[in-house]
PDB file of C-alpha atoms and ligand atoms in Angstrom:
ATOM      1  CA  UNK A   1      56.100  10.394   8.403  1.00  0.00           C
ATOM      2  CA  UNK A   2      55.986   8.385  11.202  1.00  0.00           C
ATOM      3  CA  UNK A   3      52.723   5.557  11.578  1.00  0.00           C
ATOM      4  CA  UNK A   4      50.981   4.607  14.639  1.00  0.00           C
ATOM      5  CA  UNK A   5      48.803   1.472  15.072  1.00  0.00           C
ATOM      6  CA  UNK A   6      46.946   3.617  17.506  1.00  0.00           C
ATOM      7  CA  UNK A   7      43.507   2.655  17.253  1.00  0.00           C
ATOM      8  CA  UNK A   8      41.544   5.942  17.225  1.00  0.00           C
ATOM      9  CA  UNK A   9      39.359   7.590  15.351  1.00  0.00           C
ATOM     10  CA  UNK A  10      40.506  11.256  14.081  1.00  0.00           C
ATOM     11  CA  UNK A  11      38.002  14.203  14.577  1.00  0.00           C
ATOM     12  CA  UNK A  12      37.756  13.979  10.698  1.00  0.00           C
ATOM     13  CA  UNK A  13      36.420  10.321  10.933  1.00  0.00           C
ATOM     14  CA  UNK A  14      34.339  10.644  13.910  1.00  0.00           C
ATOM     15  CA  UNK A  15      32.344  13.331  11.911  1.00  0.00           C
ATOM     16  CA  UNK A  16      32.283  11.413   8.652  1.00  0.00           C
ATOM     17  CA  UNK A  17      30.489   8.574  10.349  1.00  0.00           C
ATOM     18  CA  UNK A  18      28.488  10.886  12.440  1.00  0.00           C
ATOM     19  CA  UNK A  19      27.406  12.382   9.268  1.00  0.00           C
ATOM     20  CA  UNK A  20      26.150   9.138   8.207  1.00  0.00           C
ATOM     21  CA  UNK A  21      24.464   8.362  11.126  1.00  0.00           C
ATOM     22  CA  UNK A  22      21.778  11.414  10.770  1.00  0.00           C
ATOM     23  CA  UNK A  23      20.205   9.038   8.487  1.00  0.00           C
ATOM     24  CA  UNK A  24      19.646   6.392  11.298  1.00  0.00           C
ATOM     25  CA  UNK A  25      17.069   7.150  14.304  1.00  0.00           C
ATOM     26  CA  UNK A  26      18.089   7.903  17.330  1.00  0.00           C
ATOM     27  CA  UNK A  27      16.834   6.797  20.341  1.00  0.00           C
ATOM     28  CA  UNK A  28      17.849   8.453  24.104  1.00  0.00           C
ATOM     29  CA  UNK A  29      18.280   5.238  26.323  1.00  0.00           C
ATOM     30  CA  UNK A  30      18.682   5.080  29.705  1.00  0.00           C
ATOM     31  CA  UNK A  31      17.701   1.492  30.320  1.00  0.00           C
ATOM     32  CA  UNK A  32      20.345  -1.546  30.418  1.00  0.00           C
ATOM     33  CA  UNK A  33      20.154  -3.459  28.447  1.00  0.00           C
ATOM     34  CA  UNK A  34      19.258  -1.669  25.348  1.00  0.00           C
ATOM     35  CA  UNK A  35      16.600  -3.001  23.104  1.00  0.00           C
ATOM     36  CA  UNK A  36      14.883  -2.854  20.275  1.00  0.00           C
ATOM     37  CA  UNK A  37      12.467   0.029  19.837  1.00  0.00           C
ATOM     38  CA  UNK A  38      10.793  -2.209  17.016  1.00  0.00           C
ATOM     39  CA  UNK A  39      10.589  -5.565  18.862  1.00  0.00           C
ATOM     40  CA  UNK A  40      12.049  -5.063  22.182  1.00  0.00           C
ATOM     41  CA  UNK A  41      14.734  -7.946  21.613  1.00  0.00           C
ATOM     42  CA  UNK A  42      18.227  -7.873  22.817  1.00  0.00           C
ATOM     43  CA  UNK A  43      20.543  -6.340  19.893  1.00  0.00           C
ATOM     44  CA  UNK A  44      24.121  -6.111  18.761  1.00  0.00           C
ATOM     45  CA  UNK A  45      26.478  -3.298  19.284  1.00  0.00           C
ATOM     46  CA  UNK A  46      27.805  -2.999  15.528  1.00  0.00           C
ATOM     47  CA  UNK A  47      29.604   0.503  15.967  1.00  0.00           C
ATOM     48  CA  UNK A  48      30.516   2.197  19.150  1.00  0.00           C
ATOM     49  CA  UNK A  49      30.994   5.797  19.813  1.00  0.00           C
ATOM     50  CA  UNK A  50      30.928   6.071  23.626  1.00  0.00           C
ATOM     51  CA  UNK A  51      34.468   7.136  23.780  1.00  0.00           C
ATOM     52  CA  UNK A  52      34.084  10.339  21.209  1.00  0.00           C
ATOM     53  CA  UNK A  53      32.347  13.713  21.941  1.00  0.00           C
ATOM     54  CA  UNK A  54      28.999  11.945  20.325  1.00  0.00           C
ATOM     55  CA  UNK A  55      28.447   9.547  23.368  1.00  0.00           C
ATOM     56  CA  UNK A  56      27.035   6.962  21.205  1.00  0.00           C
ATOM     57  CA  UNK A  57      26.215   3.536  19.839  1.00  0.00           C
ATOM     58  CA  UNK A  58      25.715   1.917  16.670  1.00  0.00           C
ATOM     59  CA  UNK A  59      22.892  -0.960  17.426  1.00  0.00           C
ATOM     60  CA  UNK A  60      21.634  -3.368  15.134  1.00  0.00           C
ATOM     61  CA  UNK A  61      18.316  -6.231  16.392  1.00  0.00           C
ATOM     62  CA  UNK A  62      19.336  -9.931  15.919  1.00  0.00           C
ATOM     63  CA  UNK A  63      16.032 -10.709  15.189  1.00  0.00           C
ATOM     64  CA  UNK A  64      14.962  -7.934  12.045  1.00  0.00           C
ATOM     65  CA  UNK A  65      17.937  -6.242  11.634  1.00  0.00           C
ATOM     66  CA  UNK A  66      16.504  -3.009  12.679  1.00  0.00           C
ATOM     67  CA  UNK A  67      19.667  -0.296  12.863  1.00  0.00           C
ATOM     68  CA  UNK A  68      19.405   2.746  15.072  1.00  0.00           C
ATOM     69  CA  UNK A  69      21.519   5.047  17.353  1.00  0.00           C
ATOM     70  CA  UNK A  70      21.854   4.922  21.093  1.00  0.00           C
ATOM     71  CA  UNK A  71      22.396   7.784  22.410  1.00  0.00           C
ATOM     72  CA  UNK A  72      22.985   7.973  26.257  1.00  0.00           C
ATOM     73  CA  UNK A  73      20.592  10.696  28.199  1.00  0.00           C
ATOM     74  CA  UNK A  74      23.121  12.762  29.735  1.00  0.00           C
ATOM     75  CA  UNK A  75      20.430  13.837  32.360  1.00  0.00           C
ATOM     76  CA  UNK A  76      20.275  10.023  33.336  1.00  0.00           C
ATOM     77  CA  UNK A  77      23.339   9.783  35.364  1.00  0.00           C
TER      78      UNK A  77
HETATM   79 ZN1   ZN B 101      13.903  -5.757  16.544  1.00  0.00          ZN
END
């Protein structure tokens, strides 16, 4: 079997961690920069999903570590 050291995520992984995300909220953002629905400080990207069929991001706030999904407004082009 031949190996790759492709870095992309299989269908099976992308919906394993989007499984795991319907425990975070989600937030439709059409602003740049994105920030924190709690505080409204700049945060982190910590997983990013922009390039799969979920058109999302992973964010996490510097300042109280606040987690949440970005999800882009696909109306908001
Ligand atoms: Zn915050």
């Amino acid at each position: 079997m031949r190996t790759t050291s492709k870095k992309t995520v299989s269908l099976e992984e992308e919906s394993s961690i989007m499984e795991a995300l319907q425990e975070l909220p989600i937030y439709l953002i059409s602003d740049q920069p994105t920030v924190c629905p709690e505080c409204g400080l700049r945060t982190l990207v910590i997983g990013d999903f922009f390039h799969t069929n979920s058109k999302s991001a992973i964010h996490q706030c510097e300042e109280d570590r606040y987690i949440f999904i970005e999800q882009v407004d696909e109306e908001f082009e």
